[in-house]
């Protein structure tokens, strides 16, 4: 590997050791597996490193076809907030800076079956004549100590990987060859989902916003709102019914109709008290954004506990939405990459109030797009993604259906609002006591 260091104050051996420790605290470099989302409709391409030359076959040959201009980078470090924001900033910079001749793929490095061992990054194939990506990556690494960059070179049927740090005087090269690896039993992103993309207790989400307090002032205001909520335990009260579904499936129309017909209280998640902060947190990377929405569910739970003592409660979205969108976003590629149906990642948080019934509204993609167009409202990034990315929509819908305890009851929302309301009333009468 080649190491380029910014200072001669440490010996080469000391510098290499420090860099490796910072990057790969979960295990040695050669014990890690690397994954590249080369084709969103297939498995990621997996490889490891070896000290001996390895012959590449098939997809690996295709991935490393132009090794003179191939690079990858990974974001490491112990500060999870800084790591998440750095990854988001790099993603934006690569998109804004690199030319059309540069292909950028999502990539990760992980220890098999080791939770929270995933380092997120990117794999870059530069087909330009100027090799702009190399200069961009050098600049990024000089600015960020938490960025590790690899370059790749080809030698016949073999390919090796080199690592470099911020550019300066010292240089040393030791080859680490690319070795094809078997596909992981589960998509690597699933190793980092728990209490990072999806939160399974309030304390974990609360800690994330505490860690953000110095860089995101709004975090303090959100935490203050959480602290002000009474920790009410729900007793024997009226039924709580959650209405879920993608945007423009008829949730608003149905929830309003149920409020009137059942003389119920209507609540929404996230609650209105968090509305002034949504735009701010929607612009943050997933770790921070998900923690914000998780806390919104706990505030909503407090409202549910109070209101269900007086009347039936209808809730427009709740934990299912938070989890389904988070899992679909975190897991790259095809629907088959989602956590298996029996995965604990679909389990309801033990400390979050459970509803009596969850209804998932569905319509055809064409009908949903038509309704969105008719509404003409601003959409979040994820809602906009649903319109143009059928694969993402399928993953969200499948994640909805896999959440357990309680699971969703699917309702076809294509008919008229009156027919949908009739269907729902029938389901409620059969399951809930009024």
PDB file of N, CA, C and O in Angstrom, residues 171-219:
ATOM      1  N   UNK A 171       6.471   8.270   1.314  1.00  0.00           N
ATOM      2  CA  UNK A 171       5.747   7.392   0.398  1.00  0.00           C
ATOM      3  C   UNK A 171       6.280   5.968   0.514  1.00  0.00           C
ATOM      4  O   UNK A 171       7.474   5.727   0.536  1.00  0.00           O
ATOM      5  N   UNK A 172       5.395   5.003   0.612  1.00  0.00           N
ATOM      6  CA  UNK A 172       5.759   3.599   0.722  1.00  0.00           C
ATOM      7  C   UNK A 172       4.652   2.783   0.061  1.00  0.00           C
ATOM      8  O   UNK A 172       3.490   3.153   0.123  1.00  0.00           O
ATOM      9  N   UNK A 173       5.030   1.683  -0.586  1.00  0.00           N
ATOM     10  CA  UNK A 173       4.031   0.915  -1.317  1.00  0.00           C
ATOM     11  C   UNK A 173       4.120  -0.570  -0.987  1.00  0.00           C
ATOM     12  O   UNK A 173       5.193  -1.153  -1.035  1.00  0.00           O
ATOM     13  N   UNK A 174       2.986  -1.161  -0.589  1.00  0.00           N
ATOM     14  CA  UNK A 174       2.864  -2.590  -0.374  1.00  0.00           C
ATOM     15  C   UNK A 174       1.551  -3.017  -1.020  1.00  0.00           C
ATOM     16  O   UNK A 174       0.509  -2.431  -0.756  1.00  0.00           O
ATOM     17  N   UNK A 175       1.596  -4.037  -1.859  1.00  0.00           N
ATOM     18  CA  UNK A 175       0.409  -4.434  -2.593  1.00  0.00           C
ATOM     19  C   UNK A 175      -0.541  -5.259  -1.732  1.00  0.00           C
ATOM     20  O   UNK A 175      -0.119  -6.163  -1.017  1.00  0.00           O
ATOM     21  N   UNK A 176      -1.817  -4.921  -1.797  1.00  0.00           N
ATOM     22  CA  UNK A 176      -2.886  -5.740  -1.238  1.00  0.00           C
ATOM     23  C   UNK A 176      -3.811  -6.080  -2.402  1.00  0.00           C
ATOM     24  O   UNK A 176      -4.444  -5.203  -2.977  1.00  0.00           O
ATOM     25  N   UNK A 177      -3.877  -7.342  -2.753  1.00  0.00           N
ATOM     26  CA  UNK A 177      -4.615  -7.753  -3.942  1.00  0.00           C
ATOM     27  C   UNK A 177      -6.105  -7.907  -3.667  1.00  0.00           C
ATOM     28  O   UNK A 177      -6.524  -8.310  -2.585  1.00  0.00           O
ATOM     29  N   UNK A 178      -6.876  -7.590  -4.706  1.00  0.00           N
ATOM     30  CA  UNK A 178      -8.327  -7.762  -4.640  1.00  0.00           C
ATOM     31  C   UNK A 178      -8.653  -9.254  -4.746  1.00  0.00           C
ATOM     32  O   UNK A 178      -8.179  -9.948  -5.646  1.00  0.00           O
ATOM     33  N   UNK A 179      -9.495  -9.730  -3.810  1.00  0.00           N
ATOM     34  CA  UNK A 179      -9.888 -11.132  -3.793  1.00  0.00           C
ATOM     35  C   UNK A 179     -11.413 -11.215  -3.775  1.00  0.00           C
ATOM     36  O   UNK A 179     -12.052 -10.681  -2.856  1.00  0.00           O
ATOM     37  N   UNK A 180     -12.027 -11.844  -4.767  1.00  0.00           N
ATOM     38  CA  UNK A 180     -13.493 -11.961  -4.771  1.00  0.00           C
ATOM     39  C   UNK A 180     -13.986 -12.610  -3.486  1.00  0.00           C
ATOM     40  O   UNK A 180     -13.356 -13.523  -2.947  1.00  0.00           O
ATOM     41  N   UNK A 181     -15.113 -12.136  -2.980  1.00  0.00           N
ATOM     42  CA  UNK A 181     -15.698 -12.677  -1.752  1.00  0.00           C
ATOM     43  C   UNK A 181     -17.123 -13.130  -2.021  1.00  0.00           C
ATOM     44  O   UNK A 181     -17.805 -12.600  -2.905  1.00  0.00           O
ATOM     45  N   UNK A 182     -17.559 -14.100  -1.252  1.00  0.00           N
ATOM     46  CA  UNK A 182     -18.929 -14.583  -1.378  1.00  0.00           C
ATOM     47  C   UNK A 182     -19.909 -13.513  -0.912  1.00  0.00           C
ATOM     48  O   UNK A 182     -19.568 -12.653  -0.094  1.00  0.00           O
ATOM     49  N   UNK A 183     -21.115 -13.563  -1.443  1.00  0.00           N
ATOM     50  CA  UNK A 183     -22.150 -12.608  -1.042  1.00  0.00           C
ATOM     51  C   UNK A 183     -22.449 -12.763   0.439  1.00  0.00           C
ATOM     52  O   UNK A 183     -22.464 -13.875   0.981  1.00  0.00           O
ATOM     53  N   UNK A 184     -22.704 -11.634   1.110  1.00  0.00           N
ATOM     54  CA  UNK A 184     -23.043 -11.655   2.527  1.00  0.00           C
ATOM     55  C   UNK A 184     -24.427 -12.263   2.715  1.00  0.00           C
ATOM     56  O   UNK A 184     -25.292 -12.170   1.833  1.00  0.00           O
ATOM     57  N   UNK A 185     -24.635 -12.898   3.867  1.00  0.00           N
ATOM     58  CA  UNK A 185     -25.944 -13.494   4.156  1.00  0.00           C
ATOM     59  C   UNK A 185     -27.036 -12.437   4.202  1.00  0.00           C
ATOM     60  O   UNK A 185     -28.179 -12.689   3.831  1.00  0.00           O
ATOM     61  N   UNK A 186     -26.689 -11.236   4.676  1.00  0.00           N
ATOM     62  CA  UNK A 186     -27.619 -10.111   4.730  1.00  0.00           C
ATOM     63  C   UNK A 186     -26.924  -8.894   4.144  1.00  0.00           C
ATOM     64  O   UNK A 186     -25.694  -8.772   4.224  1.00  0.00           O
ATOM     65  N   UNK A 187     -27.681  -8.010   3.543  1.00  0.00           N
ATOM     66  CA  UNK A 187     -27.082  -6.791   2.999  1.00  0.00           C
ATOM     67  C   UNK A 187     -26.294  -6.085   4.109  1.00  0.00           C
ATOM     68  O   UNK A 187     -26.784  -5.957   5.238  1.00  0.00           O
ATOM     69  N   UNK A 188     -25.061  -5.650   3.843  1.00  0.00           N
ATOM     70  CA  UNK A 188     -24.224  -5.084   4.910  1.00  0.00           C
ATOM     71  C   UNK A 188     -24.841  -3.908   5.651  1.00  0.00           C
ATOM     72  O   UNK A 188     -24.581  -3.708   6.840  1.00  0.00           O
ATOM     73  N   UNK A 189     -25.674  -3.128   4.989  1.00  0.00           N
ATOM     74  CA  UNK A 189     -26.279  -1.964   5.641  1.00  0.00           C
ATOM     75  C   UNK A 189     -27.130  -2.353   6.840  1.00  0.00           C
ATOM     76  O   UNK A 189     -27.322  -1.554   7.761  1.00  0.00           O
ATOM     77  N   UNK A 190     -27.647  -3.591   6.847  1.00  0.00           N
ATOM     78  CA  UNK A 190     -28.494  -4.002   7.958  1.00  0.00           C
ATOM     79  C   UNK A 190     -27.723  -4.072   9.271  1.00  0.00           C
ATOM     80  O   UNK A 190     -28.316  -4.017  10.348  1.00  0.00           O
ATOM     81  N   UNK A 191     -26.389  -4.170   9.211  1.00  0.00           N
ATOM     82  CA  UNK A 191     -25.576  -4.235  10.422  1.00  0.00           C
ATOM     83  C   UNK A 191     -25.623  -2.924  11.201  1.00  0.00           C
ATOM     84  O   UNK A 191     -25.394  -2.916  12.407  1.00  0.00           O
ATOM     85  N   UNK A 192     -25.907  -1.815  10.504  1.00  0.00           N
ATOM     86  CA  UNK A 192     -25.869  -0.497  11.146  1.00  0.00           C
ATOM     87  C   UNK A 192     -27.242   0.135  11.341  1.00  0.00           C
ATOM     88  O   UNK A 192     -27.330   1.274  11.780  1.00  0.00           O
ATOM     89  N   UNK A 193     -28.322  -0.553  11.014  1.00  0.00           N
ATOM     90  CA  UNK A 193     -29.651   0.056  11.056  1.00  0.00           C
ATOM     91  C   UNK A 193     -30.114   0.328  12.484  1.00  0.00           C
ATOM     92  O   UNK A 193     -30.695   1.376  12.783  1.00  0.00           O
ATOM     93  N   UNK A 194     -29.882  -0.616  13.392  1.00  0.00           N
ATOM     94  CA  UNK A 194     -30.425  -0.510  14.750  1.00  0.00           C
ATOM     95  C   UNK A 194     -29.889   0.704  15.486  1.00  0.00           C
ATOM     96  O   UNK A 194     -28.678   0.885  15.644  1.00  0.00           O
ATOM     97  N   UNK A 195     -30.831   1.571  15.907  1.00  0.00           N
ATOM     98  CA  UNK A 195     -30.513   2.799  16.642  1.00  0.00           C
ATOM     99  C   UNK A 195     -29.548   3.714  15.897  1.00  0.00           C
ATOM    100  O   UNK A 195     -28.758   4.439  16.492  1.00  0.00           O
ATOM    101  N   UNK A 196     -29.629   3.636  14.571  1.00  0.00           N
ATOM    102  CA  UNK A 196     -28.892   4.548  13.709  1.00  0.00           C
ATOM    103  C   UNK A 196     -29.816   5.048  12.601  1.00  0.00           C
ATOM    104  O   UNK A 196     -29.957   6.245  12.393  1.00  0.00           O
ATOM    105  N   UNK A 197     -30.464   4.121  11.912  1.00  0.00           N
ATOM    106  CA  UNK A 197     -31.495   4.470  10.938  1.00  0.00           C
ATOM    107  C   UNK A 197     -32.896   4.305  11.542  1.00  0.00           C
ATOM    108  O   UNK A 197     -33.801   5.072  11.240  1.00  0.00           O
ATOM    109  N   UNK A 198     -33.053   3.272  12.350  1.00  0.00           N
ATOM    110  CA  UNK A 198     -34.310   3.047  13.061  1.00  0.00           C
ATOM    111  C   UNK A 198     -34.003   2.972  14.550  1.00  0.00           C
ATOM    112  O   UNK A 198     -33.086   2.262  14.958  1.00  0.00           O
ATOM    113  N   UNK A 199     -34.790   3.691  15.336  1.00  0.00           N
ATOM    114  CA  UNK A 199     -34.538   3.744  16.776  1.00  0.00           C
ATOM    115  C   UNK A 199     -35.564   2.890  17.506  1.00  0.00           C
ATOM    116  O   UNK A 199     -36.763   2.970  17.252  1.00  0.00           O
ATOM    117  N   UNK A 200     -35.058   2.075  18.447  1.00  0.00           N
ATOM    118  CA  UNK A 200     -35.890   1.113  19.140  1.00  0.00           C
ATOM    119  C   UNK A 200     -36.103   1.457  20.611  1.00  0.00           C
ATOM    120  O   UNK A 200     -36.663   0.663  21.360  1.00  0.00           O
ATOM    121  N   UNK A 201     -35.660   2.626  21.028  1.00  0.00           N
ATOM    122  CA  UNK A 201     -36.004   3.166  22.340  1.00  0.00           C
ATOM    123  C   UNK A 201     -35.771   4.668  22.317  1.00  0.00           C
ATOM    124  O   UNK A 201     -34.954   5.172  21.530  1.00  0.00           O
ATOM    125  N   UNK A 202     -36.495   5.386  23.149  1.00  0.00           N
ATOM    126  CA  UNK A 202     -36.423   6.841  23.137  1.00  0.00           C
ATOM    127  C   UNK A 202     -35.044   7.344  23.532  1.00  0.00           C
ATOM    128  O   UNK A 202     -34.549   8.327  22.972  1.00  0.00           O
ATOM    129  N   UNK A 203     -34.400   6.686  24.492  1.00  0.00           N
ATOM    130  CA  UNK A 203     -33.108   7.160  24.981  1.00  0.00           C
ATOM    131  C   UNK A 203     -32.064   7.253  23.869  1.00  0.00           C
ATOM    132  O   UNK A 203     -31.262   8.192  23.835  1.00  0.00           O
ATOM    133  N   UNK A 204     -32.069   6.278  22.955  1.00  0.00           N
ATOM    134  CA  UNK A 204     -31.071   6.287  21.881  1.00  0.00           C
ATOM    135  C   UNK A 204     -31.285   7.467  20.935  1.00  0.00           C
ATOM    136  O   UNK A 204     -30.325   8.106  20.497  1.00  0.00           O
ATOM    137  N   UNK A 205     -32.523   7.762  20.583  1.00  0.00           N
ATOM    138  CA  UNK A 205     -32.798   8.920  19.728  1.00  0.00           C
ATOM    139  C   UNK A 205     -32.476  10.216  20.458  1.00  0.00           C
ATOM    140  O   UNK A 205     -31.945  11.172  19.869  1.00  0.00           O
ATOM    141  N   UNK A 206     -32.787  10.255  21.729  1.00  0.00           N
ATOM    142  CA  UNK A 206     -32.527  11.432  22.555  1.00  0.00           C
ATOM    143  C   UNK A 206     -31.022  11.739  22.576  1.00  0.00           C
ATOM    144  O   UNK A 206     -30.603  12.899  22.464  1.00  0.00           O
ATOM    145  N   UNK A 207     -30.194  10.701  22.708  1.00  0.00           N
ATOM    146  CA  UNK A 207     -28.737  10.882  22.768  1.00  0.00           C
ATOM    147  C   UNK A 207     -28.195  11.515  21.496  1.00  0.00           C
ATOM    148  O   UNK A 207     -27.278  12.331  21.541  1.00  0.00           O
ATOM    149  N   UNK A 208     -28.756  11.126  20.347  1.00  0.00           N
ATOM    150  CA  UNK A 208     -28.283  11.684  19.073  1.00  0.00           C
ATOM    151  C   UNK A 208     -28.477  13.195  19.042  1.00  0.00           C
ATOM    152  O   UNK A 208     -27.566  13.948  18.680  1.00  0.00           O
ATOM    153  N   UNK A 209     -29.654  13.660  19.429  1.00  0.00           N
ATOM    154  CA  UNK A 209     -29.890  15.110  19.421  1.00  0.00           C
ATOM    155  C   UNK A 209     -29.073  15.817  20.488  1.00  0.00           C
ATOM    156  O   UNK A 209     -28.674  16.973  20.301  1.00  0.00           O
ATOM    157  N   UNK A 210     -28.803  15.148  21.601  1.00  0.00           N
ATOM    158  CA  UNK A 210     -27.897  15.732  22.599  1.00  0.00           C
ATOM    159  C   UNK A 210     -26.517  15.953  22.006  1.00  0.00           C
ATOM    160  O   UNK A 210     -25.886  16.990  22.234  1.00  0.00           O
ATOM    161  N   UNK A 211     -26.032  14.997  21.231  1.00  0.00           N
ATOM    162  CA  UNK A 211     -24.719  15.104  20.611  1.00  0.00           C
ATOM    163  C   UNK A 211     -24.682  16.179  19.529  1.00  0.00           C
ATOM    164  O   UNK A 211     -23.610  16.646  19.144  1.00  0.00           O
ATOM    165  N   UNK A 212     -25.852  16.548  19.022  1.00  0.00           N
ATOM    166  CA  UNK A 212     -25.944  17.577  17.969  1.00  0.00           C
ATOM    167  C   UNK A 212     -26.110  18.986  18.526  1.00  0.00           C
ATOM    168  O   UNK A 212     -26.108  19.957  17.760  1.00  0.00           O
ATOM    169  N   UNK A 213     -26.284  19.106  19.823  1.00  0.00           N
ATOM    170  CA  UNK A 213     -26.707  20.379  20.413  1.00  0.00           C
ATOM    171  C   UNK A 213     -25.797  21.545  20.060  1.00  0.00           C
ATOM    172  O   UNK A 213     -26.260  22.676  19.864  1.00  0.00           O
ATOM    173  N   UNK A 214     -24.496  21.308  19.974  1.00  0.00           N
ATOM    174  CA  UNK A 214     -23.558  22.406  19.709  1.00  0.00           C
ATOM    175  C   UNK A 214     -23.528  22.827  18.250  1.00  0.00           C
ATOM    176  O   UNK A 214     -23.152  23.963  17.940  1.00  0.00           O
ATOM    177  N   UNK A 215     -23.909  21.926  17.348  1.00  0.00           N
ATOM    178  CA  UNK A 215     -23.833  22.266  15.920  1.00  0.00           C
ATOM    179  C   UNK A 215     -25.208  22.510  15.307  1.00  0.00           C
ATOM    180  O   UNK A 215     -25.315  23.121  14.238  1.00  0.00           O
ATOM    181  N   UNK A 216     -26.255  21.998  15.961  1.00  0.00           N
ATOM    182  CA  UNK A 216     -27.624  22.234  15.490  1.00  0.00           C
ATOM    183  C   UNK A 216     -28.424  22.796  16.665  1.00  0.00           C
ATOM    184  O   UNK A 216     -28.978  22.036  17.478  1.00  0.00           O
ATOM    185  N   UNK A 217     -28.495  24.117  16.797  1.00  0.00           N
ATOM    186  CA  UNK A 217     -29.173  24.727  17.955  1.00  0.00           C
ATOM    187  C   UNK A 217     -30.611  24.263  18.133  1.00  0.00           C
ATOM    188  O   UNK A 217     -31.106  24.172  19.263  1.00  0.00           O
ATOM    189  N   UNK A 218     -31.283  23.945  17.029  1.00  0.00           N
ATOM    190  CA  UNK A 218     -32.678  23.498  17.123  1.00  0.00           C
ATOM    191  C   UNK A 218     -32.815  22.201  17.920  1.00  0.00           C
ATOM    192  O   UNK A 218     -33.898  21.885  18.430  1.00  0.00           O
ATOM    193  N   UNK A 219     -31.728  21.448  18.032  1.00  0.00           N
ATOM    194  CA  UNK A 219     -31.778  20.203  18.799  1.00  0.00           C
ATOM    195  C   UNK A 219     -32.186  20.455  20.241  1.00  0.00           C
ATOM    196  O   UNK A 219     -32.954  19.698  20.840  1.00  0.00           O
TER     197      UNK A 219
END
